[in-house]
């Protein structure tokens, strides 16, 4: 499709789908590589910027490379909670916990879903702990745990585990 189509909408959808499919199969570097030409052709596509940044930060352990993409996505979509969460996590991973806290607080004020709210809260807890704001982290962890209990089986097990790990390592 990419070799033969000149249709921008079809090309954009193809880049996104290739990246998402490779991501689903855990082939993160290939997903990033597949989306790079898409980002060159569509440099203001927030979805590709955010997804590429997330994979570089969280899945490929390269937050320094991800940061400019996350910042560009946030500039293009300054109220998108998922984009702000990715930027916050990326900032956290490059050692900028205070900057991460700002982005994560903004993201938490407008989550896209109940699961997104829990995810952002867990990331904010991490940022707070890295700044020795233990009491605030503890209060937020309690709220997050209550929210997880209300969601029940719908709660993402990876985020539940991440919260538990933060509670254990952070002493909260």
Short mmCIF file of N, CA, C and O in Angstrom, two decimals, residues 17-82:
data_model
loop_
_atom_site.label_atom_id
_atom_site.label_comp_id
_atom_site.label_asym_id
_atom_site.label_seq_id
_atom_site.Cartn_x
_atom_site.Cartn_y
_atom_site.Cartn_z
N UNK A 17 -1.34 1.58 11.51
CA UNK A 17 -1.71 0.17 11.65
C UNK A 17 -0.48 -0.72 11.72
O UNK A 17 -0.44 -1.67 12.53
N UNK A 18 0.52 -0.43 10.89
CA UNK A 18 1.75 -1.23 10.94
C UNK A 18 2.38 -1.13 12.33
O UNK A 18 2.78 -2.13 12.92
N UNK A 19 2.47 0.08 12.84
CA UNK A 19 3.06 0.28 14.16
C UNK A 19 2.27 -0.43 15.25
O UNK A 19 2.83 -1.10 16.11
N UNK A 20 0.95 -0.28 15.20
CA UNK A 20 0.09 -0.90 16.23
C UNK A 20 0.15 -2.42 16.17
O UNK A 20 0.18 -3.08 17.21
N UNK A 21 0.19 -2.95 14.99
CA UNK A 21 0.25 -4.41 14.84
C UNK A 21 1.56 -4.97 15.38
O UNK A 21 1.57 -5.94 16.15
N UNK A 22 2.66 -4.34 15.02
CA UNK A 22 3.96 -4.79 15.52
C UNK A 22 4.04 -4.63 17.04
O UNK A 22 4.58 -5.49 17.74
N UNK A 23 3.48 -3.55 17.56
CA UNK A 23 3.43 -3.34 19.01
C UNK A 23 2.69 -4.50 19.69
O UNK A 23 3.14 -5.03 20.70
N UNK A 24 1.55 -4.86 19.14
CA UNK A 24 0.72 -5.93 19.71
C UNK A 24 1.50 -7.23 19.84
O UNK A 24 1.32 -7.98 20.80
N UNK A 25 2.39 -7.46 18.90
CA UNK A 25 3.20 -8.69 18.92
C UNK A 25 4.52 -8.52 19.68
O UNK A 25 5.37 -9.40 19.64
N UNK A 26 4.67 -7.38 20.37
CA UNK A 26 5.87 -7.16 21.17
C UNK A 26 7.11 -6.87 20.36
O UNK A 26 8.22 -6.95 20.87
N UNK A 27 6.93 -6.48 19.12
CA UNK A 27 8.06 -6.19 18.23
C UNK A 27 8.26 -4.67 18.20
O UNK A 27 8.01 -4.00 17.19
N UNK A 28 8.71 -4.14 19.33
CA UNK A 28 8.72 -2.71 19.55
C UNK A 28 9.69 -1.96 18.65
O UNK A 28 9.35 -0.91 18.12
N UNK A 29 10.90 -2.47 18.48
CA UNK A 29 11.86 -1.78 17.62
C UNK A 29 11.35 -1.76 16.18
O UNK A 29 11.47 -0.74 15.49
N UNK A 30 10.77 -2.86 15.73
CA UNK A 30 10.22 -2.88 14.38
C UNK A 30 9.04 -1.91 14.24
O UNK A 30 8.88 -1.27 13.20
N UNK A 31 8.25 -1.79 15.29
CA UNK A 31 7.13 -0.85 15.27
C UNK A 31 7.64 0.59 15.14
O UNK A 31 7.13 1.37 14.34
N UNK A 32 8.66 0.91 15.91
CA UNK A 32 9.25 2.25 15.84
C UNK A 32 9.83 2.47 14.45
O UNK A 32 9.61 3.53 13.83
N UNK A 33 10.55 1.49 13.94
CA UNK A 33 11.14 1.62 12.60
C UNK A 33 10.07 1.79 11.53
O UNK A 33 10.27 2.53 10.56
N UNK A 34 8.95 1.11 11.69
CA UNK A 34 7.86 1.22 10.72
C UNK A 34 7.21 2.60 10.75
O UNK A 34 6.73 3.09 9.73
N UNK A 35 7.18 3.21 11.94
CA UNK A 35 6.52 4.52 12.06
C UNK A 35 7.44 5.69 11.75
O UNK A 35 6.96 6.80 11.49
N UNK A 36 8.75 5.48 11.73
CA UNK A 36 9.68 6.58 11.45
C UNK A 36 9.38 7.25 10.11
O UNK A 36 9.29 8.49 10.05
N UNK A 37 9.22 6.49 9.02
CA UNK A 37 8.89 7.18 7.76
C UNK A 37 7.52 7.87 7.83
O UNK A 37 7.31 8.90 7.18
N UNK A 38 6.63 7.32 8.61
CA UNK A 38 5.32 7.95 8.80
C UNK A 38 5.46 9.29 9.50
O UNK A 38 4.79 10.26 9.15
N UNK A 39 6.35 9.36 10.49
CA UNK A 39 6.58 10.62 11.18
C UNK A 39 7.26 11.65 10.29
O UNK A 39 7.05 12.85 10.44
N UNK A 40 8.07 11.17 9.35
CA UNK A 40 8.69 12.09 8.39
C UNK A 40 7.63 12.66 7.45
O UNK A 40 7.66 13.84 7.11
N UNK A 41 6.71 11.82 7.03
CA UNK A 41 5.66 12.24 6.11
C UNK A 41 4.55 13.01 6.82
O UNK A 41 3.95 13.93 6.25
N UNK A 42 4.27 12.64 8.06
CA UNK A 42 3.20 13.26 8.86
C UNK A 42 3.77 13.71 10.20
O UNK A 42 3.45 13.14 11.24
N UNK A 43 4.62 14.74 10.21
CA UNK A 43 5.34 15.13 11.43
C UNK A 43 4.45 15.69 12.53
O UNK A 43 4.91 15.82 13.67
N UNK A 44 3.22 15.98 12.23
CA UNK A 44 2.32 16.52 13.25
C UNK A 44 1.23 15.54 13.65
O UNK A 44 0.22 15.93 14.24
N UNK A 45 1.43 14.27 13.35
CA UNK A 45 0.45 13.27 13.74
C UNK A 45 0.67 12.89 15.20
O UNK A 45 1.64 12.20 15.55
N UNK A 46 -0.22 13.36 16.05
CA UNK A 46 -0.09 13.19 17.49
C UNK A 46 -0.07 11.72 17.88
O UNK A 46 0.71 11.30 18.74
N UNK A 47 -0.91 10.92 17.25
CA UNK A 47 -0.98 9.50 17.61
C UNK A 47 0.35 8.80 17.36
O UNK A 47 0.86 8.07 18.22
N UNK A 48 0.94 9.01 16.18
CA UNK A 48 2.22 8.37 15.90
C UNK A 48 3.33 8.92 16.78
O UNK A 48 4.19 8.17 17.25
N UNK A 49 3.33 10.23 17.02
CA UNK A 49 4.33 10.83 17.90
C UNK A 49 4.24 10.22 19.30
O UNK A 49 5.25 9.82 19.88
N UNK A 50 3.03 10.15 19.83
CA UNK A 50 2.84 9.63 21.18
C UNK A 50 3.19 8.15 21.27
O UNK A 50 3.89 7.72 22.20
N UNK A 51 2.71 7.36 20.32
CA UNK A 51 2.98 5.93 20.37
C UNK A 51 4.46 5.62 20.21
O UNK A 51 5.01 4.74 20.90
N UNK A 52 5.11 6.33 19.32
CA UNK A 52 6.55 6.11 19.12
C UNK A 52 7.32 6.51 20.37
O UNK A 52 8.21 5.78 20.83
N UNK A 53 6.94 7.64 20.95
CA UNK A 53 7.60 8.10 22.16
C UNK A 53 7.41 7.09 23.30
O UNK A 53 8.36 6.76 24.02
N UNK A 54 6.19 6.59 23.45
CA UNK A 54 5.92 5.61 24.50
C UNK A 54 6.80 4.37 24.33
O UNK A 54 7.42 3.90 25.28
N UNK A 55 6.84 3.85 23.11
CA UNK A 55 7.65 2.64 22.89
C UNK A 55 9.13 2.89 23.14
O UNK A 55 9.80 2.06 23.75
N UNK A 56 9.63 4.03 22.68
CA UNK A 56 11.04 4.34 22.91
C UNK A 56 11.33 4.46 24.41
O UNK A 56 12.33 3.94 24.89
N UNK A 57 10.43 5.11 25.14
CA UNK A 57 10.66 5.31 26.58
C UNK A 57 10.49 4.04 27.39
O UNK A 57 11.40 3.64 28.12
N UNK A 58 9.32 3.44 27.29
CA UNK A 58 8.95 2.34 28.18
C UNK A 58 9.37 0.96 27.69
O UNK A 58 9.66 0.09 28.49
N UNK A 59 9.35 0.75 26.40
CA UNK A 59 9.59 -0.59 25.88
C UNK A 59 11.03 -0.78 25.39
O UNK A 59 11.54 -1.90 25.42
N UNK A 60 11.66 0.30 24.95
CA UNK A 60 13.02 0.18 24.40
C UNK A 60 14.06 0.90 25.26
O UNK A 60 15.23 0.98 24.88
N UNK A 61 13.61 1.44 26.40
CA UNK A 61 14.52 2.08 27.35
C UNK A 61 15.41 3.15 26.72
O UNK A 61 16.61 3.20 26.97
N UNK A 62 14.79 4.00 25.91
CA UNK A 62 15.53 5.09 25.29
C UNK A 62 14.74 6.40 25.44
O UNK A 62 14.32 7.00 24.45
N UNK A 63 14.53 6.85 26.68
CA UNK A 63 13.72 8.05 26.88
C UNK A 63 14.36 9.32 26.31
O UNK A 63 13.63 10.24 25.93
N UNK A 64 15.67 9.37 26.22
CA UNK A 64 16.31 10.57 25.66
C UNK A 64 15.92 10.76 24.20
O UNK A 64 15.68 11.88 23.76
N UNK A 65 15.83 9.67 23.46
CA UNK A 65 15.41 9.74 22.06
C UNK A 65 13.91 10.03 21.97
O UNK A 65 13.45 10.70 21.04
N UNK A 66 13.16 9.57 22.94
CA UNK A 66 11.71 9.75 22.94
C UNK A 66 11.29 11.17 23.31
O UNK A 66 10.23 11.64 22.87
N UNK A 67 12.09 11.85 24.12
CA UNK A 67 11.67 13.13 24.68
C UNK A 67 11.26 14.17 23.63
O UNK A 67 10.19 14.77 23.77
N UNK A 68 12.03 14.40 22.58
CA UNK A 68 11.59 15.40 21.60
C UNK A 68 10.25 15.04 20.93
O UNK A 68 9.45 15.93 20.63
N UNK A 69 10.01 13.76 20.73
CA UNK A 69 8.74 13.33 20.14
C UNK A 69 7.59 13.57 21.11
O UNK A 69 6.52 14.07 20.73
N UNK A 70 7.81 13.24 22.38
CA UNK A 70 6.77 13.45 23.40
C UNK A 70 6.48 14.94 23.57
O UNK A 70 5.32 15.34 23.72
N UNK A 71 7.52 15.75 23.54
CA UNK A 71 7.33 17.20 23.67
C UNK A 71 6.56 17.76 22.48
O UNK A 71 5.68 18.61 22.65
N UNK A 72 6.88 17.28 21.28
CA UNK A 72 6.16 17.74 20.08
C UNK A 72 4.69 17.33 20.16
O UNK A 72 3.79 18.12 19.85
N UNK A 73 4.43 16.10 20.57
CA UNK A 73 3.04 15.64 20.70
C UNK A 73 2.28 16.51 21.70
O UNK A 73 1.14 16.91 21.45
N UNK A 74 2.91 16.82 22.83
CA UNK A 74 2.26 17.64 23.86
C UNK A 74 2.03 19.07 23.38
O UNK A 74 1.02 19.69 23.72
N UNK A 75 2.91 19.56 22.56
CA UNK A 75 2.73 20.91 22.00
C UNK A 75 1.53 20.93 21.05
O UNK A 75 0.78 21.89 21.01
N UNK A 76 1.35 19.84 20.31
CA UNK A 76 0.24 19.74 19.36
C UNK A 76 -1.08 19.41 20.04
O UNK A 76 -2.15 19.77 19.54
N UNK A 77 -1.03 18.71 21.16
CA UNK A 77 -2.25 18.28 21.86
C UNK A 77 -2.08 18.55 23.36
O UNK A 77 -1.97 17.61 24.16
N UNK A 78 -2.06 19.81 23.76
CA UNK A 78 -1.73 20.16 25.15
C UNK A 78 -2.75 19.76 26.20
O UNK A 78 -2.45 19.86 27.39
N UNK A 79 -3.93 19.30 25.79
CA UNK A 79 -4.92 18.87 26.78
C UNK A 79 -5.20 17.37 26.71
O UNK A 79 -6.05 16.87 27.44
N UNK A 80 -4.48 16.66 25.87
CA UNK A 80 -4.68 15.22 25.71
C UNK A 80 -3.98 14.50 26.87
O UNK A 80 -2.74 14.50 26.96
N UNK A 81 -4.76 13.89 27.75
CA UNK A 81 -4.20 13.26 28.95
C UNK A 81 -3.22 12.14 28.62
O UNK A 81 -2.20 11.99 29.31
N UNK A 82 -3.50 11.36 27.60
CA UNK A 82 -2.60 10.25 27.26
C UNK A 82 -1.26 10.78 26.76
O UNK A 82 -0.20 10.23 27.07
#
